[in-house]
Every structure is written in structure tokens, then in C-alpha cells.
Tab-separated table of C-alpha atoms and ligand atoms in Angstrom:
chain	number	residue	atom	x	y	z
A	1	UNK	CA	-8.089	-19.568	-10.445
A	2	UNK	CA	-8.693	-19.489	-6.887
A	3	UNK	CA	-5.724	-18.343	-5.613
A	4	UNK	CA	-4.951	-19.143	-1.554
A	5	UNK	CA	-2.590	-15.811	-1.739
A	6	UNK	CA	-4.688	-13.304	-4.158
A	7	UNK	CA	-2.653	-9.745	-5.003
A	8	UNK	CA	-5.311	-8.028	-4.460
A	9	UNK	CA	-8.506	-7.963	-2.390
A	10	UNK	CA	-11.711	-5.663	-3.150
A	11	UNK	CA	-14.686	-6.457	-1.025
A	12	UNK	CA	-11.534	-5.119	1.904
A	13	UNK	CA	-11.214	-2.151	0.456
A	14	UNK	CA	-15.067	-1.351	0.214
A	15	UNK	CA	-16.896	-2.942	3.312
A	16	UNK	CA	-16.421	-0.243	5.745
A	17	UNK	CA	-17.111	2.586	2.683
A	18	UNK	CA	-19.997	0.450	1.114
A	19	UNK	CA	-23.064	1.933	2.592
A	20	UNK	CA	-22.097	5.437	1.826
A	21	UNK	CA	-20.638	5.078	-1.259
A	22	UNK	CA	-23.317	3.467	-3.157
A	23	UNK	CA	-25.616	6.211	-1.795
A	24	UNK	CA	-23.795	8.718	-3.690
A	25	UNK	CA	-23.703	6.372	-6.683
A	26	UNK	CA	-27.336	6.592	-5.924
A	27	UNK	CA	-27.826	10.483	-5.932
A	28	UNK	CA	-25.333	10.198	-8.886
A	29	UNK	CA	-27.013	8.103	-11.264
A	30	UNK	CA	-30.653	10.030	-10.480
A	31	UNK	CA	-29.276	13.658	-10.335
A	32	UNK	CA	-26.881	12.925	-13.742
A	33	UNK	CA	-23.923	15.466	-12.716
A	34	UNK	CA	-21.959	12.389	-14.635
A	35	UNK	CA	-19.048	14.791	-16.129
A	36	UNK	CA	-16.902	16.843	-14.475
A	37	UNK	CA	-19.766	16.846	-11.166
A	38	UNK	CA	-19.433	18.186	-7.481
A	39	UNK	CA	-16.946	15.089	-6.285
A	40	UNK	CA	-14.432	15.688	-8.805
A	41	UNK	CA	-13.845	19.274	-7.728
A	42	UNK	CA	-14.042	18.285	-4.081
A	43	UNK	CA	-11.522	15.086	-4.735
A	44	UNK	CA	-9.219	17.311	-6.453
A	45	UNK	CA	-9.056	19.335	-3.507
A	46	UNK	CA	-8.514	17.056	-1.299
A	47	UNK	CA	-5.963	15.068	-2.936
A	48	UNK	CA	-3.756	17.999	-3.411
A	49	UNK	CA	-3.917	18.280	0.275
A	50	UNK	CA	-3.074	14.772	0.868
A	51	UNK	CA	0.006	15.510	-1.451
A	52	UNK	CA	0.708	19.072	-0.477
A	53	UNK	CA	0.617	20.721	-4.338
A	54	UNK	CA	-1.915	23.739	-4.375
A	55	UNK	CA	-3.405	22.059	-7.781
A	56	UNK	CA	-4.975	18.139	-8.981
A	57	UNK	CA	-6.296	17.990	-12.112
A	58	UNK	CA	-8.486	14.592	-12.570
A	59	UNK	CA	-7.765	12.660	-16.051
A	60	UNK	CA	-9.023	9.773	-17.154
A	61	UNK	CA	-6.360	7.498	-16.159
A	62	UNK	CA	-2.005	7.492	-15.242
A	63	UNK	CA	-1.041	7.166	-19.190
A	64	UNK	CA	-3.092	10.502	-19.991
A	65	UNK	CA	-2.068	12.462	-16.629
A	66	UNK	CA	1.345	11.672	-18.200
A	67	UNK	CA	0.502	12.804	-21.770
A	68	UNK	CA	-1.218	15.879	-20.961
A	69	UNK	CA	1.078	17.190	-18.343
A	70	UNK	CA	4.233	17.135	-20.855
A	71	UNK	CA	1.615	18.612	-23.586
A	72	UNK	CA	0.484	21.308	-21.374
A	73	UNK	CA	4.203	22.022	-20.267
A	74	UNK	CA	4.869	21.982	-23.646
A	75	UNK	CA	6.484	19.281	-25.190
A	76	UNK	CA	6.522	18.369	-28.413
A	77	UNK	CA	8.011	17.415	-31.880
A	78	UNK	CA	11.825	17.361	-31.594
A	79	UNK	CA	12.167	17.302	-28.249
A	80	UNK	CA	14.099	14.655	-26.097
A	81	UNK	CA	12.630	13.425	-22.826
A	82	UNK	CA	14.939	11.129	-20.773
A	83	UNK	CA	13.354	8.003	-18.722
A	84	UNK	CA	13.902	4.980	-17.164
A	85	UNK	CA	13.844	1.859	-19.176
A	86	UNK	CA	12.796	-0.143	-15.873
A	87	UNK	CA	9.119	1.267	-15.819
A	88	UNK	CA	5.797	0.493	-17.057
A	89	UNK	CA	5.216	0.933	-21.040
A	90	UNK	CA	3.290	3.987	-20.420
A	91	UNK	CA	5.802	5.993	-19.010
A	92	UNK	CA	7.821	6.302	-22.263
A	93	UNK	CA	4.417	6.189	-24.393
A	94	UNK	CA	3.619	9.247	-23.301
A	95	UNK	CA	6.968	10.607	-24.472
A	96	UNK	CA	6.169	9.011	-28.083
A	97	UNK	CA	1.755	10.481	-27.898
A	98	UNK	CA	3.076	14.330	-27.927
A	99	UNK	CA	5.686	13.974	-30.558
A	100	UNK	CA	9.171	13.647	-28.362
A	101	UNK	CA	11.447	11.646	-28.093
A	102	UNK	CA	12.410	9.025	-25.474
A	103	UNK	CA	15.876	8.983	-24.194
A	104	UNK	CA	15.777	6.018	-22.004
A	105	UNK	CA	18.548	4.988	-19.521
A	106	UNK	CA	19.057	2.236	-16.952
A	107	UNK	CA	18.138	1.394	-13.753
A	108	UNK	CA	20.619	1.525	-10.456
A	109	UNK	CA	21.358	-2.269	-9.443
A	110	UNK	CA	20.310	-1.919	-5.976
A	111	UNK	CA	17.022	0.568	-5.849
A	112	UNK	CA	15.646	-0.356	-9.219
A	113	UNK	CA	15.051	3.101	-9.526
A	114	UNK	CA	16.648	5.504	-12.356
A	115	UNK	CA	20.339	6.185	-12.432
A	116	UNK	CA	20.403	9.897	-12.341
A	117	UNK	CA	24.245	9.548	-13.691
A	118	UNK	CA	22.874	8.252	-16.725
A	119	UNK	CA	20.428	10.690	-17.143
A	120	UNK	CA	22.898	13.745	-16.911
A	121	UNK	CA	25.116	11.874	-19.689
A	122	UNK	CA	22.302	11.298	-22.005
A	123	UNK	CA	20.939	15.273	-21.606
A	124	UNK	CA	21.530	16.912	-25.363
A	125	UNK	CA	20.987	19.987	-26.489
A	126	UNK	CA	16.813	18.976	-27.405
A	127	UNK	CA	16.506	17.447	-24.285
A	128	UNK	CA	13.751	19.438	-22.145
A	129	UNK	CA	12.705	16.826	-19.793
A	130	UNK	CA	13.223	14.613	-17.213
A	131	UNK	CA	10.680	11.341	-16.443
A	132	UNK	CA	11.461	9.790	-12.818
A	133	UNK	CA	9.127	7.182	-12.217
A	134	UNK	CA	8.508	6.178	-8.344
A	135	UNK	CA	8.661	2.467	-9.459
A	136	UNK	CA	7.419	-0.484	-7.162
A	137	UNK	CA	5.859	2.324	-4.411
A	138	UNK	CA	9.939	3.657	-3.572
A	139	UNK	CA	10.542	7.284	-4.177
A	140	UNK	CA	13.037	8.846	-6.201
A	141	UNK	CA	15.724	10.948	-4.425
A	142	UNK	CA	13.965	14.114	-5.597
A	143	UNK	CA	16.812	16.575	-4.267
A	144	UNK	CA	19.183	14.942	-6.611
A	145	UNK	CA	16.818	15.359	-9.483
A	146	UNK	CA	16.123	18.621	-8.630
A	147	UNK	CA	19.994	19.533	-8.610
A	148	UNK	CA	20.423	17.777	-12.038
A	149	UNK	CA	17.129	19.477	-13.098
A	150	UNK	CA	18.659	23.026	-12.154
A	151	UNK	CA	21.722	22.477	-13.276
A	152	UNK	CA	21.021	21.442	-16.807
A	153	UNK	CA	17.107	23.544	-17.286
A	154	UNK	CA	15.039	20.869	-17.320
A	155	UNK	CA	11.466	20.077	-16.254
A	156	UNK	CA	10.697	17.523	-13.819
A	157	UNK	CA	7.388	15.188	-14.518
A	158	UNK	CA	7.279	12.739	-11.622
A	159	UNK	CA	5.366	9.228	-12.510
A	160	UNK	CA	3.678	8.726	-9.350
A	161	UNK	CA	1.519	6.089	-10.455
A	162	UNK	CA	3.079	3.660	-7.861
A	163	UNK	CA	3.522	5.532	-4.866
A	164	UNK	CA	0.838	7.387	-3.487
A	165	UNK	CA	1.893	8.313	-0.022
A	166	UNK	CA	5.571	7.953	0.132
A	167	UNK	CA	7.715	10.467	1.042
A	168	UNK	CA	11.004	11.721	-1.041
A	169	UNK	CA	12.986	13.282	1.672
A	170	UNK	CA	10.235	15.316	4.001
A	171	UNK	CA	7.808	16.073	1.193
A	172	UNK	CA	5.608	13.626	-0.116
A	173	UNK	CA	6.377	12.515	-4.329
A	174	UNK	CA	4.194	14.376	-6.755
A	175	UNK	CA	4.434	17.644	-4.722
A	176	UNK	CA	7.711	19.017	-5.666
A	177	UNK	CA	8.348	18.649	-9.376
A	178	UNK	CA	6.449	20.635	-12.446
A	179	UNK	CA	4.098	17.716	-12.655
A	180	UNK	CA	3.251	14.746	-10.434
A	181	UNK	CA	1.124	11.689	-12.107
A	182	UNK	CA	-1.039	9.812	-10.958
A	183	UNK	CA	-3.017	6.225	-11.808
A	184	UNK	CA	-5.842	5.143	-10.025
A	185	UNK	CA	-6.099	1.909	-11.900
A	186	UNK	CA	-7.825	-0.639	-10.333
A	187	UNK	CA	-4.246	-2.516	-9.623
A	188	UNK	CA	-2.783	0.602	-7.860
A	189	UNK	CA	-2.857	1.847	-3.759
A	190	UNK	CA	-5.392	3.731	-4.212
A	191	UNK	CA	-8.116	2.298	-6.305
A	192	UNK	CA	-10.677	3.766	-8.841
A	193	UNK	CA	-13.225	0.833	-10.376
A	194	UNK	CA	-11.578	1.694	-13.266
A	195	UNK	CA	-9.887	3.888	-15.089
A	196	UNK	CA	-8.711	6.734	-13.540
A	197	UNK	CA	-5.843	9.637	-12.885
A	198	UNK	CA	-4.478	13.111	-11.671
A	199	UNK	CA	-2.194	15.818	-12.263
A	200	UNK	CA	-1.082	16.919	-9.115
A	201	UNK	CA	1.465	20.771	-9.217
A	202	UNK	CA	2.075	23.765	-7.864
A	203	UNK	CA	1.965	26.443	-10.641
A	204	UNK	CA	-1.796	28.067	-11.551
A	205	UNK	CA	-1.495	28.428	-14.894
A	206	UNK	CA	-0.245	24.925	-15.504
A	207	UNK	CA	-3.150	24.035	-13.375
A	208	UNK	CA	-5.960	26.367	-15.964
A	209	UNK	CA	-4.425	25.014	-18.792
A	210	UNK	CA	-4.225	21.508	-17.827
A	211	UNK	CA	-8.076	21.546	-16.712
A	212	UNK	CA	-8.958	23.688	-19.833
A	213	UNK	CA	-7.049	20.747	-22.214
A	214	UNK	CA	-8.517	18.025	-20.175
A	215	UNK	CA	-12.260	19.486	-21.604
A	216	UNK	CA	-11.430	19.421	-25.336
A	217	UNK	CA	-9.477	22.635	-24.351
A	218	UNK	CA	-12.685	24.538	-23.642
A	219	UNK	CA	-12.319	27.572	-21.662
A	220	UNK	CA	-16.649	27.920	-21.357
A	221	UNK	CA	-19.190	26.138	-23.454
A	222	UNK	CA	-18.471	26.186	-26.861
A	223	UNK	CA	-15.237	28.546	-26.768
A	224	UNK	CA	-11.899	26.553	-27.299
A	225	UNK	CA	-8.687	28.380	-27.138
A	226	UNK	CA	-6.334	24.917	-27.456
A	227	UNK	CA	-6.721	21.774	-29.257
A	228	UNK	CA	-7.454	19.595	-26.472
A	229	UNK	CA	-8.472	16.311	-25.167
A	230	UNK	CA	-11.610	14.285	-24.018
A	231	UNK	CA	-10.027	13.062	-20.633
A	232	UNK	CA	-11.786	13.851	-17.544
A	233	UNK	CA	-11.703	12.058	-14.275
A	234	UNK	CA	-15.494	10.608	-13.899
A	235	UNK	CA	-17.696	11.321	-11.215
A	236	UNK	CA	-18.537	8.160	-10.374
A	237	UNK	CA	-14.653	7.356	-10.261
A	238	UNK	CA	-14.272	10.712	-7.682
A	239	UNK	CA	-16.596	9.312	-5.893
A	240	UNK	CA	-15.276	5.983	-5.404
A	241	UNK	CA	-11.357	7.616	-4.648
A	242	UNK	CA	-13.141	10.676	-2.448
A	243	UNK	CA	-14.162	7.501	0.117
A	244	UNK	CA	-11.186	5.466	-0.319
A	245	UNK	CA	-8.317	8.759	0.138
A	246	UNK	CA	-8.838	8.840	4.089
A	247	UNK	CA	-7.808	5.130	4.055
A	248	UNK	CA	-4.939	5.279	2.281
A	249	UNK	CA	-2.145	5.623	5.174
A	250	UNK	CA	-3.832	3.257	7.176
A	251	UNK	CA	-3.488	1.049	3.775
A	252	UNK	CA	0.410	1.682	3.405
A	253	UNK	CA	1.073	1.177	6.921
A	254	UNK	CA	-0.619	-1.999	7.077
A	255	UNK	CA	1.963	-2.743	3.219
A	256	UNK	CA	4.910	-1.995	4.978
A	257	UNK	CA	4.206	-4.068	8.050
A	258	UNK	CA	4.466	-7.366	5.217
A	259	UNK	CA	6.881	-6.241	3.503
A	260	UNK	CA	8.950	-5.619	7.013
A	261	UNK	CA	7.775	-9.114	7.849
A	262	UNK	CA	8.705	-10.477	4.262
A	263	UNK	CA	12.451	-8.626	4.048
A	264	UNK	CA	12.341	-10.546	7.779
A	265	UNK	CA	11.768	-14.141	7.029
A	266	UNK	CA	13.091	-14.263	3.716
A	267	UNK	CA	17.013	-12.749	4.972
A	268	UNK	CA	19.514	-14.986	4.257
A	269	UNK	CA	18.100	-16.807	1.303
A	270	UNK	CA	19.806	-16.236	-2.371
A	271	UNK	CA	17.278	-13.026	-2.770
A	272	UNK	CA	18.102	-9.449	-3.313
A	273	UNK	CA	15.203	-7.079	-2.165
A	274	UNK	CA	15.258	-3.585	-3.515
A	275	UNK	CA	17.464	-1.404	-1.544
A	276	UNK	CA	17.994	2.495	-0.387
A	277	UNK	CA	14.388	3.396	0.965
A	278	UNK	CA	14.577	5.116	4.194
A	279	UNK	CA	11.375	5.284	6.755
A	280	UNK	CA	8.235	6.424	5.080
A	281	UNK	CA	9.795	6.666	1.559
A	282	UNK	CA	8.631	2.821	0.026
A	283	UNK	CA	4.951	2.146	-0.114
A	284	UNK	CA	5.231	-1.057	-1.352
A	285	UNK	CA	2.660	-0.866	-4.088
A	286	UNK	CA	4.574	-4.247	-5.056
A	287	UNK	CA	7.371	-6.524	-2.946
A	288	UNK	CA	9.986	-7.421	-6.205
A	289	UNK	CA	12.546	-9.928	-5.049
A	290	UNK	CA	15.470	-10.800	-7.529
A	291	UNK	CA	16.847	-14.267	-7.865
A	292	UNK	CA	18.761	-16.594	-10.065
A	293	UNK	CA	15.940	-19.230	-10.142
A	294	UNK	CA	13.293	-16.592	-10.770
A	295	UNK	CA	11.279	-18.772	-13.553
A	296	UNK	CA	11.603	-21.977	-11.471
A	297	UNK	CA	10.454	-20.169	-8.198
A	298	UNK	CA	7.785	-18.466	-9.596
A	299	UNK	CA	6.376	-21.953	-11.059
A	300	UNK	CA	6.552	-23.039	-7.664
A	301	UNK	CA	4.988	-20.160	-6.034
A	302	UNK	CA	1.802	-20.087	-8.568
A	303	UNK	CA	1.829	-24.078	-8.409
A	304	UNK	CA	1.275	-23.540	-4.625
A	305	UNK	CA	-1.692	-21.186	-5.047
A	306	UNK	CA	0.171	-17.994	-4.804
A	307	UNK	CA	-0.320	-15.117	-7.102
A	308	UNK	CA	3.470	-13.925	-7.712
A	309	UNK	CA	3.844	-12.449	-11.269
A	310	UNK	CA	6.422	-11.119	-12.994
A	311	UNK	CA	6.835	-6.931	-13.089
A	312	UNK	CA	8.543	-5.893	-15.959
A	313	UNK	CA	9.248	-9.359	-18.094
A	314	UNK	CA	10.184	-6.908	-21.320
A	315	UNK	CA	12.096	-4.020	-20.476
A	316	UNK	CA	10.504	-0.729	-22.327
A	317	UNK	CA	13.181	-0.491	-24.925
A	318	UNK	CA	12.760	-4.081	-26.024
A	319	UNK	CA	8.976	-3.417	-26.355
A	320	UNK	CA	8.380	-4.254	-30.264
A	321	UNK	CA	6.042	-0.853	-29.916
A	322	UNK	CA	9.483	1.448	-29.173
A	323	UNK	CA	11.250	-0.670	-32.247
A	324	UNK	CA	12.185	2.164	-34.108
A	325	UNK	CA	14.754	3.829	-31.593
A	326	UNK	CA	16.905	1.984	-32.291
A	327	UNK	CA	17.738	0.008	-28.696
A	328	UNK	CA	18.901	-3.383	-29.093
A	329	UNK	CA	19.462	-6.027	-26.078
A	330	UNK	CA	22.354	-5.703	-23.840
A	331	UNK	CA	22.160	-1.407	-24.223
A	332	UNK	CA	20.897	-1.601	-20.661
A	333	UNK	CA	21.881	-4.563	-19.092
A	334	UNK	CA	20.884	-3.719	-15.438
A	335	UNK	CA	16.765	-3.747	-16.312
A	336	UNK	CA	17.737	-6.516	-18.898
A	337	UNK	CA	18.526	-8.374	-15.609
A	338	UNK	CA	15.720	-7.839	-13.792
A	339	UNK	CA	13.191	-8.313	-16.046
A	340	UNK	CA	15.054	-12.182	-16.308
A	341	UNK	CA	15.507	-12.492	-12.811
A	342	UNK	CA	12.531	-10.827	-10.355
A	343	UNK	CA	9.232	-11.443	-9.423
A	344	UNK	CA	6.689	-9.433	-7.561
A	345	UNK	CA	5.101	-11.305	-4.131
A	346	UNK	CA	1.407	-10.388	-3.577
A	347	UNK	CA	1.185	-7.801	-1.055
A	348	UNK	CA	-1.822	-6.000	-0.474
A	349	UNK	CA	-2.853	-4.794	3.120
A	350	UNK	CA	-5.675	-7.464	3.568
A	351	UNK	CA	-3.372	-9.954	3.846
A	352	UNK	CA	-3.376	-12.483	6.764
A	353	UNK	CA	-0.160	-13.001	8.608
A	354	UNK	CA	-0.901	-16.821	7.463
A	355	UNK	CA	-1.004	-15.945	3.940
A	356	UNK	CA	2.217	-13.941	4.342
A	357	UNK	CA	3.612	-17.290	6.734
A	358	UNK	CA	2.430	-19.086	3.548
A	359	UNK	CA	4.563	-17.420	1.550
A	360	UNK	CA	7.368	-17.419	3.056
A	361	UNK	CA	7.425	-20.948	4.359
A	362	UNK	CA	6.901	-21.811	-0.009
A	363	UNK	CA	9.846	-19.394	-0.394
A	364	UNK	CA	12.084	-21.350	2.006
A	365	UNK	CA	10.886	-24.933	1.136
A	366	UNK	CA	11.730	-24.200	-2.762
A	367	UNK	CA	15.122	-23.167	-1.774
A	368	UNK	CA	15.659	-26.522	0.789
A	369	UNK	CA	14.873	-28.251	-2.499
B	401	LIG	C1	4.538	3.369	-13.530
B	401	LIG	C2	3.228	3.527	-14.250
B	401	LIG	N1	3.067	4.560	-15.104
B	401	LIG	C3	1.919	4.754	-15.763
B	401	LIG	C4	0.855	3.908	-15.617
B	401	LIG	C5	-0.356	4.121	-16.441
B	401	LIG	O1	-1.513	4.308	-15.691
B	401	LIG	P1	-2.957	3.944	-16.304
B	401	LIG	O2	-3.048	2.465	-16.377
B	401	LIG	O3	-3.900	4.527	-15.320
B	401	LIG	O4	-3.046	4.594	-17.641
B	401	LIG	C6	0.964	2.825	-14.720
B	401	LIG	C7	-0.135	1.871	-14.443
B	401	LIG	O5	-0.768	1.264	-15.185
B	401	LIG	C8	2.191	2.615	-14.043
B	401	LIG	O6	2.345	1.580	-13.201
């Protein structure tokens, strides 16, 4: 379909990186340093200086940062890691991949973000864990995790995977916790052409043993000292994020300015927009609105051209995959409700101030009848 408001918009995010990029592809393909080359070590570096964590480890995409940084913190069999319910699948898949078990609790009515009050009541005596997840590009209130983290010893793995950029207090997410994950899907802020992901944290060991298990656990050639994975970030894909990293704030600047314009123009209309963010801590990786007429607005909106979609229709615990723990609908009502009654407007920082007009003006007409 050709949309007239796409969500996303590629040839913007390459045409001023083009000409050197495919160079390197070009050096790349001819000199064949295709694993683990030159631009993965120097994007690692320099995305752990974006966040401000002395370690990144590249994966091969935001499900397997997940996976490997509980596995290399070690998690396992038995153990109980509490998340949101209001999140991508992946987020509790990786709970299930290394043997755990996820705990999974609602999401606050206003932020869409965890409710830390049901995470302390769910903590038991296997849980090790916590999983915040950043959701929509709006941090966390990391201080309050890290209180309830403290208080109860548990580890902190951050899902980052929406959010690259925004701040949780002064410090940016992903910097703070025992692990901060990352997607570079093609969908996300910052972009891979393909699949793609980090491990960004602060301890070195972590760090060794994370980059050691990323390599099918292979300290040099041919010596293993853990069972380990096949997941490294490619060098093509380093390439392609190395480029795009400098652009990101300019990117996330340009997503709040729409989404300032959209919270704007859309006040006063039977919406709710997700609330609590102060300056600098929503990046806007999507713009979820909540309303009673979500299925016949979003009929609207597509039959006008415009790419809104729903983000999460099926709340993880009603996922047929997580059958067997047992959840059942109505056990947490508040993502029940929002997976019935938001939808995600395109936003991506390409976008004209007509397309945005566009939108809004198909927002207000639907609700003028
Ligand atoms: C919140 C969240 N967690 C995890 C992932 C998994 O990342 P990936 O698709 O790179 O495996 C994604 C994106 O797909 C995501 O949005």
C-alpha cells in the first residue's frame, strides 16, 4: 500500500550517510573482516559512550541481548524474573529461553509503563530479577527500581529496545542497571538493515563473559570455557549503526517536536496520551493514544492512507506461546485495556508538518462524525 503517512522512512535516514557508508560496505565485502571485524569493536565503543556504561557488547538482535545478559548474570532453571505484561513478546521470552520463570505484572494506567508496586508484591523467595522495559521510547523511573532492587537483592536488566536516547532522571536508560538491551531492528530509533543488538553495562567481567558467550563461549580459537551462543553483532550491521549513532539526537529531537505538535492539536478530544515523562525522558519511538473507539478510528485512519497500527493487540500473558503459566484474561486488566483500546500514530522524524496536519485534521474529522 502506498501509504500518504508511512511509519517509517529509509532513503531519510541514509541520504546524507549514503556515499560513505556503501564505501565501507565496499572495503567490507573485498577485505572479508565479515565476523566480529574492526566496526564492531569501534561501534561498541562508541555506543557505550553515547550511553555512558564503560561496556557494549554487539548481539545479533534485542531478543538475544536480552537472553544472554540474564544467562551471563546467571539466570536459570527455577528462578523467577518479574516483567511487565504491557511489552513486546520478547521481553518475557527471554525469561522462558534460559529456563526462568516469568512473573508478569501490570502496567500503571497513566505511563503505560510497569507498576513497580506490583512488582515488589509479586517478589518470592526464587525471584532474582527484575525486567523494566522502556516501552513506547518513555523511561522507567530508574531510582525507584533501583530502591526496590536494593531493598529486596535483585538484578536490574533494563529493555532498552525502545528508547535509545532518553534520559531516566540525569543518566541516560541502559547505563545504570546490571544490563541495558538493546534492538536495532529495522523498526527501532536507531536502525540496523536488519537484525541487530547490544548489551550495554558497567561491570568488566559481565562485559568478558558476555563477549566470550556471544562467540560460542570461546575465550581464543578453539578453547571454550562456557557453553555459549552463535550471536554476534555483524559487521556490515556496525557499519550501518557506526554512521547512523551521530544522528540519533538530531533524530529524537526532530520525534518529540511531532509528538509536542500531536499532544497539541489533538487536546481536548476523547484521547488519553501516555503520561509522567518529564523533558528529555520520552523518545517517542511510537505516539500510543488510547480511546474508546480505537477499532473504528483506526479503520478510519488506515482508510485515509495513514499507517496507524495497533502496539500490543495481545497482551504477553494472553500470548497462546506463555499458555502454560497459568494467566487467564482479566488477571491484568490495565494492559487488557490497552491492548482493546490504543493505537500507535506514525511518527518518525521525516515527517512533514502536512503529514502530521494530516493526521490530525483525520483525528478531529472522525470525532465531528
Ligand atoms: C520492547 C522490545 N523488546 C525486545 C525486542 C526484541 O528485539 P529484536 O527484534 O531485535 O529481537 C523488541 C523489538 O522487536 C522490543 O520492542
Amino acid at each position: 500500500m502506498n501509504w500518504i503517512v508511512p511509519r517509517y522512512d529509509y532513503p531519510s535516514q541514509i541520504s546524507d550517510i549514503e556515499a560513505t557508508l556503501l564505501a565501507q560496505m565496499r572495503d567490507l565485502l573485498n577485505g572479508g573482516q565479515y565476523i566480529l571485524g574492526q566496526a564492531v569493536t569501534d561501534f561498541e565503543r562508541e555506543f557505550a559512550t553515547y550511553i555512558g556504561t564503560k561496556h557494549a557488547i554487539g548481539v545479533n538482535s534485542g531478543t538475544d541481548a536480552l537472553i544472554l545478559a540474564l544467562h551471563a548474570l546467571g539466570i536459570g532453571q527455577g528462578d523467577e524474573v518479574i516483567t511487565v505484561t504491557n511489552s513486546f513478546h520478547a521481553t518475557a521470552l527471554a525469561i522462558v529461553r534460559v529456563g526462568a520463570i516469568p512473573v508478569l505484572v501490570d502496567c500503571k494506567p497513566d505511563t503505560f509503563l510497569i507498576d513497580l508496586g506490583q512488582v515488589e508484591q509479586k517478589i518470592s523467595r526464587r525471584t532474582r530479577a527484575v525486567i523494566v522495559v522502556h516501552l513506547f521510547g518513555q523511561s522507567v523511573d530508574m531510582a525507584a527500581v533501583h530502591d526496590l532492587a536494593k531493598r529486596n537483592g535483585l538484578l536490574i536488566v533494563e529493555d532498552c529496545a525502545q528508547a535509545i536516547g532518553a534520559l531516566s532522571g540525569e543518566k541516560k536508560v541502559g547505563s545504570t542497571s546490571d544490563a541495558g538491551c538493546w534492538s536495532f531492528a529495522p523498526s527501532k530509533n536507531l536502525a540496523a538493515a536488519g537484525d541487530a543488538g547490544a548489551v550495554t553495562l558497567n561491570n568488566p567481567k559481565l562485559s568478558d563473559r558476555l563477549s566470550h558467550m556471544r562467540h560460542f563461549g570461546q575465550t581464543r580459537q578453539n578453547e571454550h570455557r562456557v557453553p555459549g551462543y552463535n550471536s554476534r553483532l555483524d559487521t556490515i550491521q556496525a557499519l550501518v549503526l557506526r554512521n547512523k549513532l551521530p544522528c540519533v539526537d538530531k533524530w529524537g529531537a526532530a520525534r518529540v517536536r511531532i509528538a509536542s505538535i500531536y499532544r497539541e492539536r489533538l487536546d481536548g478530544l476523547p484521547i488519553a496520551f501516555q503520561r509522567g515523562a518529564r523533558t528529555g525522558e520520552h523518545v517517542y519511538h511510537l505516539f500510543q493514544i488510547k480511546t474508546d473507539l480505537r477499532n473504528d478510528l483506526l479503520s478510519h485512519l488506515r482508510r485515509r492512507g495513514i499507517d496507524a497500527v495497533v502496539r500490543y493487540p495481545t497482551p504477553i500473558h494472553l500470548q497462546e506461546a506463555f499458555g502454560d503459566l497459568g494467566y487467564r484474561t482479566g488477571d491484568l486488566p490495565v494492559s487488557e485495556a490497552l491492548a482493546e483500546h490504543s493505537l500507535c500514530l506514525p511518527l518518525h522524524p521525516a515527517m512533514t508538518d502536512d503529514q502530521v496536519g494530516f493526521v490530525c485534521a483525520s483525528i478531529h474529522s472522525f470525532f465531528s462524525g
